[in-house]
Amino acid sequence: MEEPKPLTSRKRKRHDWWAKHRPKEGKVLKKSDKTDKPVKTPEKKKQTSEATGEENEQAIDKLDSKDKNKRYILFIGNLPFSVKEEQVKNHFRCTDNITEFRLMTKKSGESKGCGFIEFGDKASYWKALNLHHSVLAGRKINVEVTCGGGGKGENRVKKLQQRKLKFQQGRKRSLLFCVPEFSSQVFSGLHSLRKDGKLCDIQLGVGDFHLKSHRVVLAAASSYFNAMFTGDMKESRQDEVILFGVEFSALEDLVNFCYTGRIEINVDNVQNLLCASNLLQLASVKQACVEFLHRVLHPTNCLGIRSFADTYSCIDLVKAADVFAVKNFSEVARSEEFLSLAPEAVVEMISREELNVRTEEEVFEAISAWVRREEDERKDFLPELLKNVRLPLISPQYLCDKVSSDELIKSNLACRDLIDEAKDYLLMPERRCKLQSIRTKPRRCSEAACLIYAIGGLTSSGEALSTVETYDTLTGQWLPGLPMSTLRTRVGVAVLDKKLYALGGFDGHKRLSTVECFDPQFQTWKAVAPMNTRRSALGAVVVSGGIYVVGGYDGHISLSTVECYSSAVNSWKFVAPMGTLRSAAGVTELNGKIFAIGGHNGLSIFNTVEVYNPQTNTWVQSPPMSVRRCRVGVATLNGRIYVCGGYDGSCFLNTVECFDPETGQWTFVAPMNTRRSRVAVVTLGGRLYAIGGYDGLSNLNTVECFDVLSNRWTPVASMGMHQGGVGVGVLPRGPFS
């Protein structure tokens, strides 16, 4: 074998690099035996490839030919698409001298899975080459030499050029040409032909009016015309079709719509368009008319729209008009449409549980006006109408002065019986538990007519607030209200004459005797007469037109005293005290009496209950709860008292007890989802709402709702500005809110 020739400088460098970086196994190729196949092992296949070696050698040859202004750049391929720049740099940290890394991205900003990395010296460059097929983020990456400043190896360039050429050749074989607006241009041309009477093959007639059109356009746009012109109907062979039950103006608008896709809907044409689109089965136009009518619902037209929608089976519009009429009954009852209703429609409306009225007097005024509109024909319906007015909930003065003195009622025996039932309920509060009926239960109109007000309370750090929030059960949202003028936590709340009173509380420094009143009509807070005693953790309730505050804490001791406020004279007076000192007790009204439940005296926590009778100004004992509790939430619902949560001296409670006055028994119902002490409880829409509180670790802004029928508590939206310790009350919302 002849001796190999000496290597040139260029080849010597290549030889040295290959000798240094070749795998341990395998044969080193010499120039003399380049036709021999090298010995490859599976391990060598994993580390490198012959093609990659040739590429790197070719690129190194080029780099070696440019000793001046060298740049040490490598191509990094097969990168995970989620990889970050810092991950790549960290992977190559062993090279010590990275000057730049550039990740290639698409126009959208997504990674292409490759990039270029540059080094400041040759040694780092060689170290990086050893990381070829190393694993980064679960994938083997390619590390390849580039040509010049960020180019590609010659083999890679050749492959890319071949791929590009193949793609270009493929594109020459097919071309997709698209004009997006072409179809609209065609229909515009057809519309012009129709207006000029050209190529028309059908004439539509309504009465003495006619218009020409194209069968194919009408059949494509309308299921009605499609069935007419493509089936075996005689109209498919006629040159003229006469339509009935539609206005010509509506037909013309709808034919234009078939060509243009545009139509103008207004209060003058909406009913005709809905009628015609229903006949011609143009569902999109019919739906547009429904949405238009929904937007223009008003107390003066909602009943007419409901009747019209029912005729054309617009179920969603019927429901929307129903809800609107019930929600705005006070205004609807004064409309001409209400006074023209059929008797059964009036009965159906006033019997609704969700009828939005502030008092039952409004319902009586509505039926009275309806009867007197056509008195001779309608007076016989008065007993049926009056049966659906909740007369026991009307004020005694109005019942005597307006209802029982009405001549039509006085002359009707069935009506007089209903008046007597209401008088018995109002005059004998001790018998109310035995006189319960649908007419003695408030309507669930509060679901649509009222808002829950949460006032005062605490921040997450325990500081007192003057903040007010309102909860809308229809939207499920808490919204900010007008804040009080004073910081108040553990405040008493009462609602009297549609105004909300904030009573006493703690401002962070001292217990308060001050009282302020919120008027939702004018959106103002104003101070009224202060209580005779400073009180926080008090109970407040309205009975027989007066506000009673019960017990509490004055900063030194728990209180047994009770005060009553008269808004007529703006003054407070003491009434009979409880038999026990009670702070943080639950206080509510049931059947005209005040119940003071649980609480503590600073030493002991109670399960006892005391009951106050305003008629006799006396307190008596009532059956005790099953569990002793203070800082409880209490409310009356459906003639029963519900006591929620609290603290028993060792545990914060989520249990709920219910008191039935007929049996005198306390029973447990479903517990709340969260332990709550200092919880505020209020009733609205036939449900209980437990708001805020303290769970033993932190103040709460969460709220949950109890459904009596299902015996379940369900979380609802949390307060946004409070963290527990609030006072709560319910006030009517304004009309159209």
GROMACS .gro file of C-alpha atoms in nm, residues 77 138 141 195 647:
model
    5
   77GLY     CA    1  -3.325   2.254   1.517
  138GLY     CA    2  -3.806   1.594   2.611
  141ILE     CA    3  -3.224   1.868   1.929
  195LYS     CA    4  -8.692   4.631  -1.097
  647TYR     CA    5  -7.129   3.053   6.800
   0.00000   0.00000   0.00000
